[in-house]
PDB file of N, CA and C and ligand atoms in Angstrom:
ATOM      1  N   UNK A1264       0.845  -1.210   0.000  1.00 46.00           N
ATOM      2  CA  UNK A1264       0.000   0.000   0.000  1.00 46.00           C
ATOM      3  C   UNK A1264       0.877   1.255   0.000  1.00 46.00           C
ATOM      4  N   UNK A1265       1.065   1.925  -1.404  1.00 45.00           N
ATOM      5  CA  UNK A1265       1.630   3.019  -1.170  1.00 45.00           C
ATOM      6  C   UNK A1265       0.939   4.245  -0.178  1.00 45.00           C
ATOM      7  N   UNK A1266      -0.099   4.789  -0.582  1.00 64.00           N
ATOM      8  CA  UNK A1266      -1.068   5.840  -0.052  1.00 64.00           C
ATOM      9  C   UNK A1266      -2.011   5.273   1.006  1.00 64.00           C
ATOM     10  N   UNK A1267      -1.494   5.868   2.426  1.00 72.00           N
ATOM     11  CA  UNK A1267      -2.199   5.737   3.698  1.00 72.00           C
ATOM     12  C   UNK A1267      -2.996   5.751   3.680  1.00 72.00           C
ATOM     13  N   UNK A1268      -4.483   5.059   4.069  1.00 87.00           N
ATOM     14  CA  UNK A1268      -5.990   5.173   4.275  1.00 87.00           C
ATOM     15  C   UNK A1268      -6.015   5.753   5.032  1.00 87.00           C
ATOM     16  N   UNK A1269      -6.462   6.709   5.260  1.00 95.00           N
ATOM     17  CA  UNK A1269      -7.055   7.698   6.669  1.00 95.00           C
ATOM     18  C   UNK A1269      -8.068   6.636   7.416  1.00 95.00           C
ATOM     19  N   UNK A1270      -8.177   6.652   8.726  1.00 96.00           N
ATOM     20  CA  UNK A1270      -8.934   5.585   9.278  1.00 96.00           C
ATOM     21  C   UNK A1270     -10.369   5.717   9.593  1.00 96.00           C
ATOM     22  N   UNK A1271     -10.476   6.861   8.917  1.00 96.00           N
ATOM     23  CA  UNK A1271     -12.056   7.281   8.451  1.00 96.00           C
ATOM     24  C   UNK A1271     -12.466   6.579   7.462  1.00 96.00           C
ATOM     25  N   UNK A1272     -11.637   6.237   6.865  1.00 96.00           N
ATOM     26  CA  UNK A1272     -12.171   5.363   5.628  1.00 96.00           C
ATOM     27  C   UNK A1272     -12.053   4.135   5.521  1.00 96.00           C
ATOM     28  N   UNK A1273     -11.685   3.516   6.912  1.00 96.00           N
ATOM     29  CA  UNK A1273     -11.310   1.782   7.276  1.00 96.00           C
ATOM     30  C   UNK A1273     -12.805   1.480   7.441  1.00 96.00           C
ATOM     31  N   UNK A1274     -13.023   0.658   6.757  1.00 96.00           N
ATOM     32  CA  UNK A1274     -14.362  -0.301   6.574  1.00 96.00           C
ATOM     33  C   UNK A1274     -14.078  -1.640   8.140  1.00 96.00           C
ATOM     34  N   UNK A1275     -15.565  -2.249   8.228  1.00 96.00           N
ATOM     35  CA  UNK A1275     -15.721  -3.233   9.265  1.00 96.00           C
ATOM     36  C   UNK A1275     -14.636  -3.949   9.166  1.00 96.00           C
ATOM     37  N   UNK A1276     -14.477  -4.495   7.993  1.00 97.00           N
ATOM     38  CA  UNK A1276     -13.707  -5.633   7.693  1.00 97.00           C
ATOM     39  C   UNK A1276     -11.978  -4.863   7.970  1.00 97.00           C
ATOM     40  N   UNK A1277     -11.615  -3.890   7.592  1.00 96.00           N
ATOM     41  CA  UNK A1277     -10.569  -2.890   8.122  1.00 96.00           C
ATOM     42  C   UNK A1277     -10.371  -2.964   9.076  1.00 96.00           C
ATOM     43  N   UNK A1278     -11.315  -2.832  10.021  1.00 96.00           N
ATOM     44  CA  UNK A1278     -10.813  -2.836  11.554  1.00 96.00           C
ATOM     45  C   UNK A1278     -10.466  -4.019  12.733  1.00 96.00           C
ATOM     46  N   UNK A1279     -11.084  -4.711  11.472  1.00 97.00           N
ATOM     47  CA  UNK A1279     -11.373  -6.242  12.249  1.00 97.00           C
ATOM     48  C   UNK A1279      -9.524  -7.101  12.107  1.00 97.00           C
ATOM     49  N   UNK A1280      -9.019  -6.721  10.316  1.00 97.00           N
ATOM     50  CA  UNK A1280      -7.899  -7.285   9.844  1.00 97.00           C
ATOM     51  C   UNK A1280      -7.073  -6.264  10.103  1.00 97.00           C
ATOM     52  N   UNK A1281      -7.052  -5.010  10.459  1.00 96.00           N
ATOM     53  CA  UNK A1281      -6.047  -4.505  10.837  1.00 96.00           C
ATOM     54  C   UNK A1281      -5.832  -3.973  12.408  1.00 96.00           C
ATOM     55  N   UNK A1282      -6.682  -4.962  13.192  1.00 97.00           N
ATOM     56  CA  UNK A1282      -6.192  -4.047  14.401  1.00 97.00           C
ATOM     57  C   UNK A1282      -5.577  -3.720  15.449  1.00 97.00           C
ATOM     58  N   UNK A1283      -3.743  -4.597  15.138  1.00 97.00           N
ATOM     59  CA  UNK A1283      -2.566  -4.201  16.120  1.00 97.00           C
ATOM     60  C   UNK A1283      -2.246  -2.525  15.332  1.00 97.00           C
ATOM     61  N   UNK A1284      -2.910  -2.313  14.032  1.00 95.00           N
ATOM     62  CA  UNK A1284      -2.823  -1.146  13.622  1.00 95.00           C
ATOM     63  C   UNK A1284      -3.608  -0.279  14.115  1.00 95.00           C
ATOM     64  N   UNK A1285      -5.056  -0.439  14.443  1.00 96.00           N
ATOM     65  CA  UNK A1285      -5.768   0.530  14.712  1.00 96.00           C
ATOM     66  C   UNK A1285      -5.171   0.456  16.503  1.00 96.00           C
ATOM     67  N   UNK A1286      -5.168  -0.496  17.304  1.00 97.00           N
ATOM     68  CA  UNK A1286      -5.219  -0.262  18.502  1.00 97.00           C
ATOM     69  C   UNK A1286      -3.421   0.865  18.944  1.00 97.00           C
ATOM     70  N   UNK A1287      -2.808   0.748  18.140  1.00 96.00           N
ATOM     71  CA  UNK A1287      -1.466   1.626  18.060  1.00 96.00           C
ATOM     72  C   UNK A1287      -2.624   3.197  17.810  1.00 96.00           C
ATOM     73  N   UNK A1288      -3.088   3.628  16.500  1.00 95.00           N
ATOM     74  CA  UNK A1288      -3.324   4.462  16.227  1.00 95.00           C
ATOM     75  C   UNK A1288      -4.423   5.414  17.340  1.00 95.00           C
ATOM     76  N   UNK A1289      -5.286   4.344  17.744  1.00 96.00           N
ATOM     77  CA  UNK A1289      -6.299   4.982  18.641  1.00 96.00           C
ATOM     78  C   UNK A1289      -5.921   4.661  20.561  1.00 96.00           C
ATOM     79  N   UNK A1290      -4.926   4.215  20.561  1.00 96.00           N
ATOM     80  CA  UNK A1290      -4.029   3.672  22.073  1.00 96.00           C
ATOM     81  C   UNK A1290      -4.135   5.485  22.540  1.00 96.00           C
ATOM     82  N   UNK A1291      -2.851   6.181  21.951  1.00 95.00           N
ATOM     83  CA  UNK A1291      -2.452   7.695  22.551  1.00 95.00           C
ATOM     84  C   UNK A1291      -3.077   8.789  21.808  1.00 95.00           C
ATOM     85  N   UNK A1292      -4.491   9.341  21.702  1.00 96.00           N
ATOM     86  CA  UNK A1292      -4.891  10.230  20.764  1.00 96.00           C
ATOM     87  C   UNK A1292      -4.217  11.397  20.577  1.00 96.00           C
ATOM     88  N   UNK A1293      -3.898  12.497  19.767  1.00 96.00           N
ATOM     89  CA  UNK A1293      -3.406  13.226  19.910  1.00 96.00           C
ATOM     90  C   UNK A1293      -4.301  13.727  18.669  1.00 96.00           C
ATOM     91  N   UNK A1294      -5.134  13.026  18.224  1.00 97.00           N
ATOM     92  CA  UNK A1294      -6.195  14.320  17.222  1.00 97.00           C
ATOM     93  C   UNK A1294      -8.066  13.855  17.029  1.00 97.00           C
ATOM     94  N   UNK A1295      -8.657  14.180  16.621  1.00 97.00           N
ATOM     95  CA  UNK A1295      -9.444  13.604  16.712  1.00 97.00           C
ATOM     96  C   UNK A1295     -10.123  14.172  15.397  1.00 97.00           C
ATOM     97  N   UNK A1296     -10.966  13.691  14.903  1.00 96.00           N
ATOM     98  CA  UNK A1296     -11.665  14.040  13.317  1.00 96.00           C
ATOM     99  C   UNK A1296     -12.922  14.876  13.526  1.00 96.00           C
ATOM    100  N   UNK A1297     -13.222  15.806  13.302  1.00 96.00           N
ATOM    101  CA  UNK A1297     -14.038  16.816  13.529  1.00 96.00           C
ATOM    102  C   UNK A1297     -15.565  16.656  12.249  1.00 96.00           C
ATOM    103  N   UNK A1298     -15.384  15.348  11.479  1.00 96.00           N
ATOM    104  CA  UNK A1298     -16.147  15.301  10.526  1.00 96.00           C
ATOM    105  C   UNK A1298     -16.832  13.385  10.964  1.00 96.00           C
ATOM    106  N   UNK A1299     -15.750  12.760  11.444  1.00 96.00           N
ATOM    107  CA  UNK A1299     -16.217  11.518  11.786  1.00 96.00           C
ATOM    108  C   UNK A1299     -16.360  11.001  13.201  1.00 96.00           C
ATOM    109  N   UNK A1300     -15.066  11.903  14.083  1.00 96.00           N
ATOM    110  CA  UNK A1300     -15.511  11.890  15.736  1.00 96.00           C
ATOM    111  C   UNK A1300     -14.567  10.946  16.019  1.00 96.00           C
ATOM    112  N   UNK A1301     -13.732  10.549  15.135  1.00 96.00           N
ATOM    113  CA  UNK A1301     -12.441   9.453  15.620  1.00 96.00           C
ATOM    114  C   UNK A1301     -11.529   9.960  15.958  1.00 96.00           C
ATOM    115  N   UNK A1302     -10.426   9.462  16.888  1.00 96.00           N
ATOM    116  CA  UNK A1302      -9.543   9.559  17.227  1.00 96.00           C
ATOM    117  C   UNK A1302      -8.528   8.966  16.564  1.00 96.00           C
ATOM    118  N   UNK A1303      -7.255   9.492  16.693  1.00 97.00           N
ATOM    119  CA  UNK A1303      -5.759   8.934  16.169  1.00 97.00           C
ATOM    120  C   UNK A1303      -4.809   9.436  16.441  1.00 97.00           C
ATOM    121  N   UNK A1304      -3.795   8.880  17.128  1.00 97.00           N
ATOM    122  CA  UNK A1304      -2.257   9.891  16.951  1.00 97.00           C
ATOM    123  C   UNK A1304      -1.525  10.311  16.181  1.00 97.00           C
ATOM    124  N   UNK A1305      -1.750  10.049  15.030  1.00 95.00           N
ATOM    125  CA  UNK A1305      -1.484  10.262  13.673  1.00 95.00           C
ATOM    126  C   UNK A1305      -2.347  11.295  12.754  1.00 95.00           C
ATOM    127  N   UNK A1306      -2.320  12.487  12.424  1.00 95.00           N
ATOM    128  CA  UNK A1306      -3.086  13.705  11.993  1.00 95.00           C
ATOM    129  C   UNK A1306      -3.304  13.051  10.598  1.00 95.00           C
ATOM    130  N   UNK A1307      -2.193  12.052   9.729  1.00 95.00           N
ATOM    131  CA  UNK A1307      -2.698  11.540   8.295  1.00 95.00           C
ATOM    132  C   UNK A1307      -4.024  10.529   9.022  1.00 95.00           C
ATOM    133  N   UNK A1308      -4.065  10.034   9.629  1.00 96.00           N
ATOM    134  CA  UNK A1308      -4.809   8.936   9.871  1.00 96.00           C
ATOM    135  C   UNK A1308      -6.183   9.346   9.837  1.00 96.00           C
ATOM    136  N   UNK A1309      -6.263  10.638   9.991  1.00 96.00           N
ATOM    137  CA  UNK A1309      -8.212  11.025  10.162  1.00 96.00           C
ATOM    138  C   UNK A1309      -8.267  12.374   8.948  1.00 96.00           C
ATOM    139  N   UNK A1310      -9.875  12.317   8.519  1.00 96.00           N
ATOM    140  CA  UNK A1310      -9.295  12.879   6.783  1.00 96.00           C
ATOM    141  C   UNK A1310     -10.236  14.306   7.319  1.00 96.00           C
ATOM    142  N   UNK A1311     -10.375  14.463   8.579  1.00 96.00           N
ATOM    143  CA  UNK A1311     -10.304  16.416   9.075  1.00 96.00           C
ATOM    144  C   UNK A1311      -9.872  16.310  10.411  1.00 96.00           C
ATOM    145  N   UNK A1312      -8.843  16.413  10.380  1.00 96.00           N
ATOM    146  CA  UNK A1312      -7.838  15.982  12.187  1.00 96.00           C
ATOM    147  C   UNK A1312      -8.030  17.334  12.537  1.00 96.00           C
ATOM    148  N   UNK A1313      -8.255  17.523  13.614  1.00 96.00           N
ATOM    149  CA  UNK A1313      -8.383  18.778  14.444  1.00 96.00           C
ATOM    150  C   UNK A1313      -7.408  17.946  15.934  1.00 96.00           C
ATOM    151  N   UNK A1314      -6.423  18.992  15.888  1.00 96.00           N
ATOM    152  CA  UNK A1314      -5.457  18.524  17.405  1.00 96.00           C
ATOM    153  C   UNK A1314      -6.448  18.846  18.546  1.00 96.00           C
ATOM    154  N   UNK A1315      -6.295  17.769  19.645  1.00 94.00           N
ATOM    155  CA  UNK A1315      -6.654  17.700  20.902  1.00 94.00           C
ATOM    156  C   UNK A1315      -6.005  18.573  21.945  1.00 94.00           C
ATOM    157  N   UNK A1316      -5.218  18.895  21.927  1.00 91.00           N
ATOM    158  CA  UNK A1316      -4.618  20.382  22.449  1.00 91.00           C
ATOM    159  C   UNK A1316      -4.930  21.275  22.173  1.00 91.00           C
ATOM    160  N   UNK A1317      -5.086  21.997  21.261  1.00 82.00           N
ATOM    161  CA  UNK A1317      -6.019  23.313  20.824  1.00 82.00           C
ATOM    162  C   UNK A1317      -6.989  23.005  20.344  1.00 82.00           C
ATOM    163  N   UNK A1318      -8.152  22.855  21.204  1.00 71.00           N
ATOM    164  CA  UNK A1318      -9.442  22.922  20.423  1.00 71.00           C
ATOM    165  C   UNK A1318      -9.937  23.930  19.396  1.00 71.00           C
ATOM    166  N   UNK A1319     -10.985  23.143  18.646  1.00 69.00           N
ATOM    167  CA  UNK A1319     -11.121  25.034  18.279  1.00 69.00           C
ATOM    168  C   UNK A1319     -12.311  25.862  18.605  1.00 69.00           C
ATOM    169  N   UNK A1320     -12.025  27.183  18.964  1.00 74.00           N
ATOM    170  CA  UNK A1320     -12.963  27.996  18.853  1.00 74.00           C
ATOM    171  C   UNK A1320     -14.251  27.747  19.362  1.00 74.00           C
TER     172      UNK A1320
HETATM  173 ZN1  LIG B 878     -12.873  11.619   9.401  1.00 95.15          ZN
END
């Protein structure tokens, strides 16, 4: 897989076969998706990351 899936876009079956990946990604949040409500420590990982340290506004 060249191009990262944002984990907004991981399907059932995604989460089910990938998830020493997801439980890494959603373990330490450090953003959360302001369009889907997920979390990730990874800002590529969610496809409108808004950081958990500065909320916004
Ligand atoms: Zn999203």
């Amino acid at each position: 897989m060249s191009k990262q899936k944002t984990l907004c876009d991981w399907s059932k079956k995604d989460l089910r076969e990938r998830f020493e990946e997801l439980r890494e990604l959603v373990s330490q949040p450090q953003y959360v998706c302001l369009k889907c409500g997920r979390a990730a420590s990874q800002k590529g990982a969610l496809c409108k990351a808004q950081s958990l340290e500065k909320p916004p506004k």
